[in-house]
Short mmCIF file of C-alpha atoms and ligand atoms in Angstrom, two decimals:
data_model
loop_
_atom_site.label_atom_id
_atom_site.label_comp_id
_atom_site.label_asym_id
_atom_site.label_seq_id
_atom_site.Cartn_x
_atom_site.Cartn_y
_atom_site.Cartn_z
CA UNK A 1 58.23 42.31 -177.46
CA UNK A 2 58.87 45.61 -175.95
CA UNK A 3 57.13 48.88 -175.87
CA UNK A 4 56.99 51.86 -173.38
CA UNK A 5 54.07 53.81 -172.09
CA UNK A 6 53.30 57.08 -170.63
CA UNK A 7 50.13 58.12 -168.43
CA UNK A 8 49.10 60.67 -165.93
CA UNK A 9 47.33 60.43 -162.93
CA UNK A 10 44.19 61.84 -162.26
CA UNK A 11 42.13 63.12 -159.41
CA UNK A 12 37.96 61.81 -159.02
CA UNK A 13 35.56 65.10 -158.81
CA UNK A 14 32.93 62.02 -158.37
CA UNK A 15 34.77 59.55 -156.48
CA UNK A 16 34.91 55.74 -157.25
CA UNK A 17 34.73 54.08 -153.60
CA UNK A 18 33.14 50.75 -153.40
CA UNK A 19 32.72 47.89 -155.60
CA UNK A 20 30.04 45.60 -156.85
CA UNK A 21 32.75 42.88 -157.75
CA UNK A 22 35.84 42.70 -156.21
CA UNK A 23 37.50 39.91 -158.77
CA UNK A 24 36.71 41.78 -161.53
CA UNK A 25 37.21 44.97 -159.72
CA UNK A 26 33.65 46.06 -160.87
CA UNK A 27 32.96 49.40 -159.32
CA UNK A 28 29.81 49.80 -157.08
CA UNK A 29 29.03 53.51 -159.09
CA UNK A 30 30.51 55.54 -161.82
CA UNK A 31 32.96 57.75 -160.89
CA UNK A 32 34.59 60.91 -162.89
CA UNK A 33 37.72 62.68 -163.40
CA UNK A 34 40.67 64.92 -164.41
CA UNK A 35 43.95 63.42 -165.30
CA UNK A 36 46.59 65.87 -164.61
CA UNK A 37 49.90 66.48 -166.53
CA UNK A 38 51.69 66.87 -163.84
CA UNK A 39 51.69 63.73 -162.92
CA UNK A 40 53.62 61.06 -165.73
CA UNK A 41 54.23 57.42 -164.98
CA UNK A 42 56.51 55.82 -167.44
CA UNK A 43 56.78 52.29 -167.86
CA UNK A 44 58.83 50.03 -170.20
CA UNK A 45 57.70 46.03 -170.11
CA UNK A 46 59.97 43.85 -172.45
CA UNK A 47 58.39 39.90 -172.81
CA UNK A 48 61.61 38.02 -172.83
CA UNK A 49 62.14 34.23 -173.46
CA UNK A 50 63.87 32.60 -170.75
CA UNK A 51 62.53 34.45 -167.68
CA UNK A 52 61.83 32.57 -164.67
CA UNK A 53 59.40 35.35 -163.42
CA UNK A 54 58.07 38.74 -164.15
CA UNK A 55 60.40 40.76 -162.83
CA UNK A 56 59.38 44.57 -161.25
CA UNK A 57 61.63 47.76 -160.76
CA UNK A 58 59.96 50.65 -159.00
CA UNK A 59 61.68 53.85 -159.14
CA UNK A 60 64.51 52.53 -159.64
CA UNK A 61 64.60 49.77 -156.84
CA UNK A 62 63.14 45.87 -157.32
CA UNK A 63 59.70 46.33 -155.86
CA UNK A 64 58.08 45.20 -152.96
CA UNK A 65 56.57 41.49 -153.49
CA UNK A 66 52.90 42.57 -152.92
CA UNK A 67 53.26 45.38 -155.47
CA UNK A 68 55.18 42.78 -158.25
CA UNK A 69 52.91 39.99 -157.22
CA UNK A 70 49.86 42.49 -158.33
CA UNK A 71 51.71 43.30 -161.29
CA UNK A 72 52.04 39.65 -162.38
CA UNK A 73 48.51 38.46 -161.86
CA UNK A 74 47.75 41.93 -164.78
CA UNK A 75 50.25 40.60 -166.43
CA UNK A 76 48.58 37.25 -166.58
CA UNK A 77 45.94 38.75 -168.12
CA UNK A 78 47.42 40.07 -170.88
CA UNK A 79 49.15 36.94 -171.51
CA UNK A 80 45.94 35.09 -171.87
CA UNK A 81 44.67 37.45 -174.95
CA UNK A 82 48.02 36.70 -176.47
CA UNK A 83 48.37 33.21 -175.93
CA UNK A 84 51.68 33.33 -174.27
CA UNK A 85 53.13 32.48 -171.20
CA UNK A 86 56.27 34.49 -171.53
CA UNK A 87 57.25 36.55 -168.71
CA UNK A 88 58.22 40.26 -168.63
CA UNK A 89 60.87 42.86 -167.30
CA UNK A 90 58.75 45.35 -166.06
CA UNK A 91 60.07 49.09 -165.62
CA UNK A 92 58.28 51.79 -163.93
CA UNK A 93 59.02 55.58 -162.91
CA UNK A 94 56.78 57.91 -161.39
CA UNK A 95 57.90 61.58 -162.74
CA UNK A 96 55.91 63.33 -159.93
CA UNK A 97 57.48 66.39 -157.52
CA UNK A 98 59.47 65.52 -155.17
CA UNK A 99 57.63 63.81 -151.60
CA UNK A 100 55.05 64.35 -153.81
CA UNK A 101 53.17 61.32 -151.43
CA UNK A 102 50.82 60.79 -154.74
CA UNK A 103 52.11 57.81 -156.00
CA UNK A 104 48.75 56.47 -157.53
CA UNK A 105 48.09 52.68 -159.26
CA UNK A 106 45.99 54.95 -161.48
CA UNK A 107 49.05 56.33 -164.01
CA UNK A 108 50.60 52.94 -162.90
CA UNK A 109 48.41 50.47 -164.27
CA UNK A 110 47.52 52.91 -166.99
CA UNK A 111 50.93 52.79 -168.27
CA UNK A 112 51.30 49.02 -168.00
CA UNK A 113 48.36 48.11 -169.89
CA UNK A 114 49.28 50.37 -172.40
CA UNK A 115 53.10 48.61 -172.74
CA UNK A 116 52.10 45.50 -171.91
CA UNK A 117 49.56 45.21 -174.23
CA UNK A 118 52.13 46.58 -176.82
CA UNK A 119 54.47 44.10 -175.94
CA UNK A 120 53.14 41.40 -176.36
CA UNK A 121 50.96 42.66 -179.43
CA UNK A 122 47.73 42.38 -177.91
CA UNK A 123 45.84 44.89 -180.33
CA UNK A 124 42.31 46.33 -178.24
CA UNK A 125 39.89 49.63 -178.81
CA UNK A 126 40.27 51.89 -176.62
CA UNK A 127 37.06 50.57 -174.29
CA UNK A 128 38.16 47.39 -174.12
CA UNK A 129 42.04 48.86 -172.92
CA UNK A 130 40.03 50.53 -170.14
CA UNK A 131 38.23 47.51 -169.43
CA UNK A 132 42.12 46.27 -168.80
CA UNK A 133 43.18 48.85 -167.08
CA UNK A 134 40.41 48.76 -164.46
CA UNK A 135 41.57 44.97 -163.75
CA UNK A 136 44.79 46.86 -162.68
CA UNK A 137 42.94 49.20 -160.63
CA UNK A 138 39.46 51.12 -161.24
CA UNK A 139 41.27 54.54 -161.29
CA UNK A 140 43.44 53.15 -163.82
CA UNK A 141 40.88 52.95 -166.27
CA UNK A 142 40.30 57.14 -166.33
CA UNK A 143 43.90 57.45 -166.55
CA UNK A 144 43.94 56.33 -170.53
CA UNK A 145 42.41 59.33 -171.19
CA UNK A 146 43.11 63.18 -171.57
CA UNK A 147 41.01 65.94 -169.41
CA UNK A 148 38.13 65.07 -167.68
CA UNK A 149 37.39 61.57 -168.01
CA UNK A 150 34.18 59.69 -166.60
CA UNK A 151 34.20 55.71 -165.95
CA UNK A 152 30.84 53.82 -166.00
CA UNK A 153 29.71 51.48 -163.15
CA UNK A 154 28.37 48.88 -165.87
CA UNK A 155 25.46 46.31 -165.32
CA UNK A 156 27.52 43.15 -166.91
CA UNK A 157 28.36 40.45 -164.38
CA UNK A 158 31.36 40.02 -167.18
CA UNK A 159 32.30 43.58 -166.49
CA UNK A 160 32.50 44.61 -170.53
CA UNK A 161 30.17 47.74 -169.62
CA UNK A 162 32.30 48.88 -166.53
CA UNK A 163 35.04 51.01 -168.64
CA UNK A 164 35.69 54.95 -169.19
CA UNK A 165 35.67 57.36 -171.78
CA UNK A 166 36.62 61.09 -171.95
CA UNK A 167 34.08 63.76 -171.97
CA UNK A 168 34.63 66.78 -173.68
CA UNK A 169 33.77 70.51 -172.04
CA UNK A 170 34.94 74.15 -172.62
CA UNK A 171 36.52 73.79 -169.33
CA UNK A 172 39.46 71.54 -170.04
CA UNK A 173 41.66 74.25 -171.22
CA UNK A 174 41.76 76.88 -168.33
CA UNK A 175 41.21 74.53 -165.40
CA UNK A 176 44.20 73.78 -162.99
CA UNK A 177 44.08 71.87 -160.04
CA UNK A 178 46.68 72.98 -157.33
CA UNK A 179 48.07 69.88 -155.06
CA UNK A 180 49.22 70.68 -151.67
CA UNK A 181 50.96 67.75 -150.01
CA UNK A 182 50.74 67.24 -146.28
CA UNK A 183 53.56 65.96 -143.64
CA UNK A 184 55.61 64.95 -146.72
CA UNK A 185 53.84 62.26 -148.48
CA UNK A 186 54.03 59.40 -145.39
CA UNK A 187 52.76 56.31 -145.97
CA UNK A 188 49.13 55.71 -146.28
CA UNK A 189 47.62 54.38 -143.23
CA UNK A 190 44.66 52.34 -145.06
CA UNK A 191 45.14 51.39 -148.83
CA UNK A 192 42.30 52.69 -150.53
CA UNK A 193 41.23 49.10 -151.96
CA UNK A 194 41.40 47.26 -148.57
CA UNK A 195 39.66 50.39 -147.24
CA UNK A 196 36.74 50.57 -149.71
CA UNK A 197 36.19 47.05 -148.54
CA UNK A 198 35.89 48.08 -144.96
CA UNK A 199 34.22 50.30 -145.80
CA UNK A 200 31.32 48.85 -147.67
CA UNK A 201 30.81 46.24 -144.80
CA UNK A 202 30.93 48.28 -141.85
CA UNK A 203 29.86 51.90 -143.06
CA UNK A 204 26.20 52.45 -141.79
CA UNK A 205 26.40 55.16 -144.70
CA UNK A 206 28.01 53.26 -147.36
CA UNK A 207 24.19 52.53 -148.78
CA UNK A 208 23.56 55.99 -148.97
CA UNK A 209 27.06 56.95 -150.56
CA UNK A 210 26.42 54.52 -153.26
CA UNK A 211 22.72 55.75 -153.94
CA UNK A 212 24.39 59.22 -154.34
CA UNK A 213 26.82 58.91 -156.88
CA UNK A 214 24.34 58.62 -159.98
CA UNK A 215 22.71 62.22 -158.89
CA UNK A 216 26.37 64.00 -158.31
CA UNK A 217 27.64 62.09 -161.62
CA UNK A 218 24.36 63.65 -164.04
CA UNK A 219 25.55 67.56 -162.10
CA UNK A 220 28.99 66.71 -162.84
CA UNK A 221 28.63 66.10 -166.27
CA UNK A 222 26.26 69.12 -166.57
CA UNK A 223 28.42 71.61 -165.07
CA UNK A 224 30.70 70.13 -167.38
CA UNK A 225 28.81 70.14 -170.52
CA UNK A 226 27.41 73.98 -169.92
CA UNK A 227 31.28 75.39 -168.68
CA UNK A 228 29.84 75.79 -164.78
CA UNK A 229 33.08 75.67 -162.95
CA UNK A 230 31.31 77.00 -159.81
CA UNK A 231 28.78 74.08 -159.83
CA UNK A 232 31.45 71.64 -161.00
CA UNK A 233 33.47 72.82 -157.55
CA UNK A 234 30.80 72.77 -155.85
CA UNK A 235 29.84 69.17 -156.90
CA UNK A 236 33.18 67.58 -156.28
CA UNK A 237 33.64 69.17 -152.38
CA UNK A 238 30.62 68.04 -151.48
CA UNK A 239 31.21 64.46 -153.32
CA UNK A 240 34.71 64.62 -151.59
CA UNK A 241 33.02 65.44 -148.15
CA UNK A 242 30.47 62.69 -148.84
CA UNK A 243 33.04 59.80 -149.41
CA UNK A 244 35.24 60.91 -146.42
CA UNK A 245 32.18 60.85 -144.22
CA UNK A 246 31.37 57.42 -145.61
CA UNK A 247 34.72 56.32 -144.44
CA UNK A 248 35.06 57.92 -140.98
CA UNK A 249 32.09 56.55 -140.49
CA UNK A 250 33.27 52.75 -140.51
CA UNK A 251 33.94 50.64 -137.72
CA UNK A 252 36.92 50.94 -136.71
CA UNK A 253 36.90 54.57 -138.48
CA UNK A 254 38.85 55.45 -141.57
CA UNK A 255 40.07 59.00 -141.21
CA UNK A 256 42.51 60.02 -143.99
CA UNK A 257 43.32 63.77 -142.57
CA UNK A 258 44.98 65.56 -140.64
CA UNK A 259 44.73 68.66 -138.77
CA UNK A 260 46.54 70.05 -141.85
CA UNK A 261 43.96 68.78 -144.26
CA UNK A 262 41.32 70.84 -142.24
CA UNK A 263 43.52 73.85 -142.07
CA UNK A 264 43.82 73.67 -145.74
CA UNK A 265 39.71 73.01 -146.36
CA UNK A 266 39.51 76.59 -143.92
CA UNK A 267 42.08 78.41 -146.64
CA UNK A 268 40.54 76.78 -149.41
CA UNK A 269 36.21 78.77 -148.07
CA UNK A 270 38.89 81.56 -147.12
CA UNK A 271 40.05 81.82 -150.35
CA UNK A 272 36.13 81.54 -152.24
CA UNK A 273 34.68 84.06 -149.41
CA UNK A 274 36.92 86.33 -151.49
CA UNK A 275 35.98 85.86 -155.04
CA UNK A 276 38.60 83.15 -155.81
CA UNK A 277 37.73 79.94 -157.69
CA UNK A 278 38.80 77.05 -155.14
CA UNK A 279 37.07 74.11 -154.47
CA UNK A 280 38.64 71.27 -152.68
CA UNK A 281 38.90 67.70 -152.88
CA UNK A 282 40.75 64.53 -150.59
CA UNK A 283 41.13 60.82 -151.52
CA UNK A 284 42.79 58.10 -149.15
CA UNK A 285 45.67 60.25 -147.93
CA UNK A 286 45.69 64.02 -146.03
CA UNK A 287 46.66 66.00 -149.26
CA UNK A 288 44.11 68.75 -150.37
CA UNK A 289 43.57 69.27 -154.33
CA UNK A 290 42.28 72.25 -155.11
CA UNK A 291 40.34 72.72 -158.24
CA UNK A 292 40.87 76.31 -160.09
CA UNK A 293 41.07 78.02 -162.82
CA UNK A 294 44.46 79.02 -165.08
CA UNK A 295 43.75 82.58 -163.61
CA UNK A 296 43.21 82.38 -160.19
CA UNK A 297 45.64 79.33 -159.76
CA UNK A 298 49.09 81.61 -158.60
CA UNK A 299 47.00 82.78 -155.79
CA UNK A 300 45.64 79.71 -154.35
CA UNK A 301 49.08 78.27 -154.66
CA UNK A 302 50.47 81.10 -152.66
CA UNK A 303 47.66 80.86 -150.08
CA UNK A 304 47.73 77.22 -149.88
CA UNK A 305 51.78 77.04 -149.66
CA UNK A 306 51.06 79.16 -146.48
CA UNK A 307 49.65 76.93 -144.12
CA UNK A 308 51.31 75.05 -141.34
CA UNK A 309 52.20 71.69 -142.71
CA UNK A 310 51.95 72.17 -145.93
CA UNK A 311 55.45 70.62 -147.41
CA UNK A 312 54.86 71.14 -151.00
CA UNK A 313 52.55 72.68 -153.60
CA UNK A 314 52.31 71.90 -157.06
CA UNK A 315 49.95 73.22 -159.60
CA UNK A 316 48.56 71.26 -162.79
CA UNK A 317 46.53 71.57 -165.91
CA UNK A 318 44.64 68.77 -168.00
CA UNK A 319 47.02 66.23 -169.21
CA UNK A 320 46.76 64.15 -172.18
CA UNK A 321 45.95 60.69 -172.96
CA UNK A 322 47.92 57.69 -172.47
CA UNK A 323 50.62 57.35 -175.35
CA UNK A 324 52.99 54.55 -176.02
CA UNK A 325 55.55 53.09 -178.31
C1 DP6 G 401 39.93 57.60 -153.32
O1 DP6 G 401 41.55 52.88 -158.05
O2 DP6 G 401 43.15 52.83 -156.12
O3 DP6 G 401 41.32 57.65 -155.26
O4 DP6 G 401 40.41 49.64 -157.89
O5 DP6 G 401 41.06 48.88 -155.63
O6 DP6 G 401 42.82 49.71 -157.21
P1 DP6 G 401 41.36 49.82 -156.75
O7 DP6 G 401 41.17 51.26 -156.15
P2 DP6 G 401 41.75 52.68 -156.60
O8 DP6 G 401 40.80 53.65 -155.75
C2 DP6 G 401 40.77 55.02 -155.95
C3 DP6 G 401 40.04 55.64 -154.81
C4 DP6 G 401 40.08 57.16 -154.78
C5 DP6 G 401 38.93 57.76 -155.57
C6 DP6 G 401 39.04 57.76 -157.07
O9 DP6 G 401 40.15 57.84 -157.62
O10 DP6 G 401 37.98 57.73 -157.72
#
């Protein structure tokens, strides 16, 4: 009745940002990714007779009721496909650098389906774990797998189609992705699942994101297929680009950078105006990821650890798949 589970995070080259169900957490569009090994969530859940409640420690400290009241309604879940209504001592510890300001439900709900699931000796494929994970959170569902990873939007109202799988490509070996954190990891002002919802009902160009994603997600997985890391780059800025303009774009506006994040975007066209493999990408916070290679990554670390406001720098290659035991 207890197991422990490891996953990393991973950063969208096609972003996920809207939904076509919210209950089910459907996803409006596919999305696609690389999990990254620098990254590790690790979380223990032990089912024990007797419990009152689920009970949540994050990092070390009992967590904040919104974040253990999400926890127990996944939980619930996976108490349903074992028939039990036992409730669990949930343990979880993100491994990432220091102010790292990444903390993502991706490796976090990753993780838990993969112990609780364990735990309670729920016994799933692989697609239908994702399916579980996404319940958690739709970035959670990339997260089970190693390297690049691509998550379908699905057609089902039931949401059995809306799960991810990994996707092979020369690429996966020598690609790094270099992660420079801004003004220390604050707090994020908008949580990217209430602002995806804002989004979608106030963005005048939330139609148009949406209708974009199935074009950028074919040239992802192309550049992918073929080895392109230029067009891959190339891709994911301009898909990164495209969902922050979505968001500023909402009334009230959802701006996730600051003057940092632009300063970084300036080094990062610095940086390919010279020859060096750097493309950049953003999600609901100001940090700047910079895709690379295993090659050019020392110098778009040193470049990147440079600018004013950057307070950390941390470079990482593929990770693997969600284990547990
Ligand atoms: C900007 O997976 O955190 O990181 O499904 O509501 O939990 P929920 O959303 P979440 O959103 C991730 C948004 C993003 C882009 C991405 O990872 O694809």
């Amino acid at each position: 009745m207890k197991a422990t589970a490891r996953a990393c995070a991973n950063i969208a080259l096609v972003k996920y940002w809207g939904k076509r169900d919210a209950r089910l957490n459907l996803p409006a569009a596919g999305s696609l990714s690389l999990t990254l090994d620098a990254l590790v969530t690790e979380t223990t859940v032990a089912f024990e007779a007797g419990l009152a409640a689920d009970e949540l420690e994050l990092d070390g400290v009992r967590a904040k009721a919104a974040d253990a009241v999400r926890t127990s309604e996944f939980l619930d879940l996976v108490r349903a496909l074992a028939g039990t209504t036992m409730r669990a001592r949930v343990t979880s510890a993100n491994h990432f650098p220091t102010a790292s300001g990444l903390a993502s439900s991706a490796s976090g709900y990753a993780a838990l389906a993969l112990a609780a699931t364990t735990a309670a000796g729920v016994t799933l494929t692989t697609r239908e774990l994702s399916v579980l994970a996404r319940r958690g959170s739709g970035s959670a569902a990339r997260s089970l797998f190693g390297g690049f990873a691509r998550m379908h939007a699905g057609e089902r109202a039931d949401g059995t189609d809306a799960y991810a799988e990994p996707l092979a490509s020369p690429l996966t070996s020598r690609v790094r992705m270099v992660i420079a954190v801004v003004g220390g990891g604050v707090a994020k002002a908008f949580g990217s699942r209430d602002a995806m919802e804002h989004c979608a009902e106030t963005s005048p160009l939330y139609a148009a994101w949406v209708a974009l994603v199935p074009a950028d997600l074919a040239a992802a997985r192309a550049a992918l297929v073929a080895g392109d890391l230029a067009a891959l780059g190339e891709l994911a800025e301009a898909n990164a680009l495209a969902m922050h303009a979505t968001a500023m774009a909402s009334r009230p506006a959802v701006i996730y950078w600051q003057p940092t994040t632009l300063a970084l975007l300036a080094a990062v066209r610095g940086l390919r105006s010279t020859g060096v493999a750097a493309w950049a990408t953003m999600d609901a916070g100001p940090h700047v990821k910079v895709l690379t290679t295993d090659t050019d990554a020392p110098v778009v670390a040193l470049a990147l650890r440079s600018v004013a406001g950057v307070t950390a720098v941390t470079t990482a290659a593929a990770g693997p798949a969600g284990t547990v035991s």
